[in-house]
Amino acid sequence: MAVIGCKTSNINTLRLWQAEAVNEFDFTAFNNTEYDKAVKEKNDAENISKVLYPNDNKYEGKVLRLKQQYFFCSASLQDIMRRYKAKHGNDFSFFAKENAIQLNDTHPVSCVPELVRLLQLEGMGFDEAFEIARQTCSYTNHTVLSEALEKWSADLMTQVIPEIYNIICLIANKCQEELIAKGVNGDMRAKMRIIDGNSVHMARLATYAGTYVNGVAQLHTEILKADLLKEWYQVYPERFLNKTNGITQRRWLGLCNPELSELITDKVGSDDWLIDLSKLSVLNDCLDARTINKFNKIKAKKKVQLAEYIKKMDGFDINPDTIFDVQVKRLHEYKRQLINAFSIMAIYFRIKDGKLPNWTPTTFIFGAKAAPGYARAKAIIKYITEISNLVNNDPDTKDKLQVYFISNYNVSYAEKIVVAADISEQTSTAGLEASGTGNMKFMLNGAVTLGTWDGANIEIAECAGVENEYIFGARVEDIEKLKKEGYDPAAIVEANPELKRVVDTLIDGTFDDDGAQGEGSFGELHHALLKGTHWHDPDHYFLMLDLPDYIETKIRANADYADRKEFGKKCLLNVANAGKFSSDRAILEYAEEIWHVSHKK
């Protein structure tokens, strides 16, 4: 697929791979009435590229996932080799200079041993092949969550990709020899084993067998150096660097918000900001009442358009004259959509009790998808929809509070949502969101961030001014201290009647738990929060710690919105200072500092 550059002569190629069987149909099996067997090879092959990220809760899913990872890596590498050999023949001395492979998280790390294997097929020895692979590959870490840092069973690898496992063993031995030569002590070397017990640690393999390692926001990179990859940073500090994520303003402003784009072009004096987002800074000098009023009118128009789109797609009747408070992202416990839901229940009870007389009517919009086997994430979705049914139909609250969970959230939906949001919810537990890019899209279109001091939220607040965002909750150092000293969420809840009332809606009959009162998916959520599970401590993501501050911060943002000029100014300051968050800047940094690509500015 051709990927055409903007205002350049460059055309890149995106290659997509499809798995096909060598023998699609077994006539002998068919004639023996073994119809399933006749097409088994075809089905098995096509499954590899049919649906990415199959549920790997079971052994069969793990096998398919490993096959997928290897298949896509090998196909891409063989294509790279084919094109390289067409130019250079069997002279591989230029390979690392002309090719850069960026390992995005641990999923494509089998590229390293596969490249070694392919180079060995060209007659190269292991050491030489590994050195070329190391110079070619670099690793971007996207998460500090242990469950996302892949560890493959050695037995599974031996069964599915035995040649690759053998090469990993050679790399693992080479790593230990290198660490010994560097004078690394035994205890530290043990923490750096690529093969540890019966598990292959793909993050360790990627960190050792590449040139650079980077995080995707400043805080995230510091956490990699201080915690997750601490030993590696101590031994190879020169490999670590930060590359804060970015988004493309052509799509996330130019295409999806032409009205705001026109206002920006008028103020900047040209549309050059589309290829140099730093030019948005001109808006810092355009914060007069007239410009703010124009911005507010554009935002109001986008809210009307979103309301119409939601009506078309989901059938919901949304009032565009309310605040649009939006949380759209993958559903995961660490992203804490649940803390948002709890805060809505707290606000609902306060309105019912007459404790929020000046509440500005607000529409809370959720959009998310949960992984197929992630039962707890699906329980959170159900809980939010139960809240929606309650507050949207309560005559005491329906004119002040509306909650909607849109269906099939995707990029096309996002293009309508990010331009219409007033408040961007970024509620991850501090230290766990590597960066986020949704937060950048909302910022670029003039929404304030209501979020934790985490990931790129920090850099957003630093660029736009922390006074123009709504930051709440514990910081990384607070949470680390609590982990050491002990954290008792049940005690926090018992000491705070409002929190108890809210959390107990999971089990007190306020909502339908599929008839399993206190014993269903909501009961399981309640138990995990206050008592923990066999794999996690209670309230593993510190919702109860942050909830009181979050509620008050949300109410403060709601009150500030009433001053349309001042709130509009906060929004415009977010737009004006979003220049850092362009993917152009991010890709240029990768090109210059990791890939060492020569280019003309």
CSV table of C-alpha atoms in Angstrom, one decimal, residues 349-516:
chain,number,residue,atom,x,y,z
A,349,PHE,CA,-25.7,11.2,44.9
A,350,ARG,CA,-24.7,14.8,45.7
A,351,ILE,CA,-27.2,16.2,43.2
A,352,LYS,CA,-29.9,13.9,44.6
A,353,ASP,CA,-29.1,15.1,48.1
A,354,GLY,CA,-29.1,18.8,47.1
A,355,LYS,CA,-25.4,19.2,47.7
A,356,LEU,CA,-24.5,20.5,44.2
A,357,PRO,CA,-26.9,23.3,43.5
A,358,ASN,CA,-24.6,25.0,41.0
A,359,TRP,CA,-23.7,22.0,38.9
A,360,THR,CA,-23.3,22.8,35.2
A,361,PRO,CA,-25.2,20.1,33.2
A,362,THR,CA,-22.7,17.5,31.9
A,363,THR,CA,-22.7,14.7,29.4
A,364,PHE,CA,-20.1,11.9,30.2
A,365,ILE,CA,-19.1,10.1,27.1
A,366,PHE,CA,-17.3,6.7,27.3
A,367,GLY,CA,-15.9,4.7,24.4
A,368,ALA,CA,-13.8,1.6,24.8
A,369,LYS,CA,-13.2,-2.0,23.8
A,370,ALA,CA,-12.1,-4.8,26.1
A,371,ALA,CA,-9.8,-7.7,25.1
A,372,PRO,CA,-11.9,-10.9,24.4
A,373,GLY,CA,-10.8,-12.8,27.5
A,374,TYR,CA,-10.7,-9.8,29.9
A,375,ALA,CA,-13.8,-10.5,32.0
A,376,ARG,CA,-13.2,-7.8,34.6
A,377,ALA,CA,-12.9,-5.1,31.9
A,378,LYS,CA,-16.3,-6.3,30.5
A,379,ALA,CA,-17.7,-6.0,34.0
A,380,ILE,CA,-16.6,-2.4,34.1
A,381,ILE,CA,-18.3,-1.7,30.8
A,382,LYS,CA,-21.5,-3.2,32.2
A,383,TYR,CA,-21.3,-1.1,35.4
A,384,ILE,CA,-21.0,2.1,33.3
A,385,THR,CA,-24.0,1.1,31.3
A,386,GLU,CA,-26.0,0.4,34.4
A,387,ILE,CA,-25.0,3.9,35.7
A,388,SER,CA,-26.2,5.3,32.4
A,389,ASN,CA,-29.6,3.6,32.8
A,390,LEU,CA,-29.9,5.0,36.3
A,391,VAL,CA,-28.9,8.6,35.9
A,392,ASN,CA,-30.3,9.2,32.4
A,393,ASN,CA,-33.8,8.2,33.6
A,394,ASP,CA,-33.9,9.7,37.0
A,395,PRO,CA,-36.1,12.9,36.9
A,396,ASP,CA,-34.0,14.5,39.6
A,397,THR,CA,-30.8,14.2,37.6
A,398,LYS,CA,-31.5,13.6,33.9
A,399,ASP,CA,-31.3,17.3,33.0
A,400,LYS,CA,-28.0,17.7,34.9
A,401,LEU,CA,-26.2,14.5,34.3
A,402,GLN,CA,-26.2,12.1,31.3
A,403,VAL,CA,-23.9,9.1,30.8
A,404,TYR,CA,-23.4,7.3,27.4
A,405,PHE,CA,-21.2,4.4,26.5
A,406,ILE,CA,-21.0,4.5,22.7
A,407,SER,CA,-20.7,1.3,20.7
A,408,ASN,CA,-17.9,0.2,18.4
A,409,TYR,CA,-15.5,2.9,19.4
A,410,ASN,CA,-12.9,3.3,16.5
A,411,VAL,CA,-10.8,5.9,14.8
A,412,SER,CA,-13.7,7.2,12.7
A,413,TYR,CA,-15.7,7.8,15.9
A,414,ALA,CA,-12.6,9.3,17.5
A,415,GLU,CA,-12.4,11.9,14.8
A,416,LYS,CA,-15.8,13.2,15.8
A,417,ILE,CA,-15.2,12.9,19.5
A,418,VAL,CA,-11.8,14.6,20.1
A,419,VAL,CA,-12.9,17.8,18.3
A,420,ALA,CA,-16.1,18.1,20.5
A,421,ALA,CA,-14.7,17.4,24.0
A,422,ASP,CA,-14.5,20.0,26.6
A,423,ILE,CA,-12.8,17.8,29.2
A,424,SER,CA,-10.3,15.0,28.4
A,425,GLU,CA,-10.3,12.3,31.0
A,426,GLN,CA,-6.8,10.7,31.5
A,427,THR,CA,-7.1,8.9,34.8
A,428,SER,CA,-4.4,6.2,34.7
A,429,THR,CA,-2.6,5.3,37.9
A,430,ALA,CA,0.6,7.4,38.1
A,431,GLY,CA,3.5,5.6,36.6
A,432,LEU,CA,1.5,3.1,34.5
A,433,GLU,CA,0.5,5.0,31.3
A,434,ALA,CA,3.7,5.0,29.3
A,435,SER,CA,2.5,8.1,27.3
A,436,GLY,CA,-0.9,8.1,25.8
A,437,THR,CA,-1.7,9.8,22.4
A,438,GLY,CA,-5.5,10.4,22.9
A,439,ASN,CA,-4.5,13.0,25.5
A,440,MET,CA,-2.6,14.8,22.7
A,441,LYS,CA,-5.5,14.7,20.2
A,442,PHE,CA,-7.8,16.2,22.8
A,443,MET,CA,-5.2,18.9,23.7
A,444,LEU,CA,-4.7,19.8,20.0
A,445,ASN,CA,-8.4,20.4,19.6
A,446,GLY,CA,-8.8,22.5,22.7
A,447,ALA,CA,-9.9,20.3,25.5
A,448,VAL,CA,-8.5,20.6,29.0
A,449,THR,CA,-6.9,17.5,30.6
A,450,LEU,CA,-8.5,16.1,33.8
A,451,GLY,CA,-5.9,13.6,34.7
A,452,THR,CA,-3.1,12.2,36.8
A,453,TRP,CA,0.5,13.2,36.8
A,454,ASP,CA,1.4,10.4,34.5
A,455,GLY,CA,2.8,9.7,31.0
A,456,ALA,CA,2.5,12.6,28.5
A,457,ASN,CA,-0.1,14.3,30.8
A,458,ILE,CA,2.9,15.7,32.6
A,459,GLU,CA,4.4,17.1,29.4
A,460,ILE,CA,1.0,18.5,28.3
A,461,ALA,CA,0.7,20.3,31.6
A,462,GLU,CA,4.3,21.6,31.4
A,463,CYS,CA,3.7,22.9,27.9
A,464,ALA,CA,0.3,24.5,28.3
A,465,GLY,CA,0.7,25.4,32.0
A,466,VAL,CA,-0.5,23.2,34.9
A,467,GLU,CA,-3.0,25.9,35.7
A,468,ASN,CA,-4.7,25.2,32.4
A,469,GLU,CA,-5.2,21.5,33.2
A,470,TYR,CA,-6.9,19.7,36.1
A,471,ILE,CA,-4.4,17.4,37.7
A,472,PHE,CA,-5.4,15.1,40.6
A,473,GLY,CA,-4.2,12.2,42.6
A,474,ALA,CA,-1.0,10.6,43.9
A,475,ARG,CA,2.3,10.8,42.1
A,476,VAL,CA,4.6,8.0,41.3
A,477,GLU,CA,6.7,8.6,44.5
A,478,ASP,CA,3.6,8.6,46.6
A,479,ILE,CA,2.5,5.3,45.3
A,480,GLU,CA,5.9,3.7,45.6
A,481,LYS,CA,6.0,4.9,49.3
A,482,LEU,CA,2.6,3.4,49.9
A,483,LYS,CA,3.6,0.1,48.4
A,484,LYS,CA,6.5,-0.1,50.9
A,485,GLU,CA,4.5,1.1,53.9
A,486,GLY,CA,1.3,-0.7,53.2
A,487,TYR,CA,-2.0,0.3,51.6
A,488,ASP,CA,-5.4,-0.4,53.1
A,489,PRO,CA,-8.2,0.6,50.7
A,490,ALA,CA,-10.9,-0.9,52.9
A,491,ALA,CA,-9.9,1.4,55.8
A,492,ILE,CA,-10.1,4.4,53.4
A,493,VAL,CA,-13.6,3.4,52.4
A,494,GLU,CA,-14.8,2.7,55.9
A,495,ALA,CA,-13.6,6.1,57.0
A,496,ASN,CA,-15.3,8.0,54.1
A,497,PRO,CA,-19.1,7.5,54.0
A,498,GLU,CA,-19.3,8.9,50.5
A,499,LEU,CA,-16.8,6.5,49.1
A,500,LYS,CA,-18.5,3.6,50.9
A,501,ARG,CA,-21.9,4.5,49.5
A,502,VAL,CA,-20.4,4.7,46.0
A,503,VAL,CA,-18.4,1.5,46.1
A,504,ASP,CA,-21.2,-0.5,47.7
A,505,THR,CA,-23.4,0.2,44.6
A,506,LEU,CA,-21.5,-2.8,43.2
A,507,ILE,CA,-23.1,-5.1,45.7
A,508,ASP,CA,-26.1,-3.4,47.4
A,509,GLY,CA,-28.7,-4.0,44.7
A,510,THR,CA,-28.5,-0.6,43.2
A,511,PHE,CA,-27.6,-2.3,39.9
A,512,ASP,CA,-28.4,-5.6,38.2
A,513,ASP,CA,-25.5,-8.0,38.6
A,514,ASP,CA,-27.2,-10.6,36.3
A,515,GLY,CA,-29.2,-11.8,39.3
A,516,ALA,CA,-26.1,-12.8,41.2
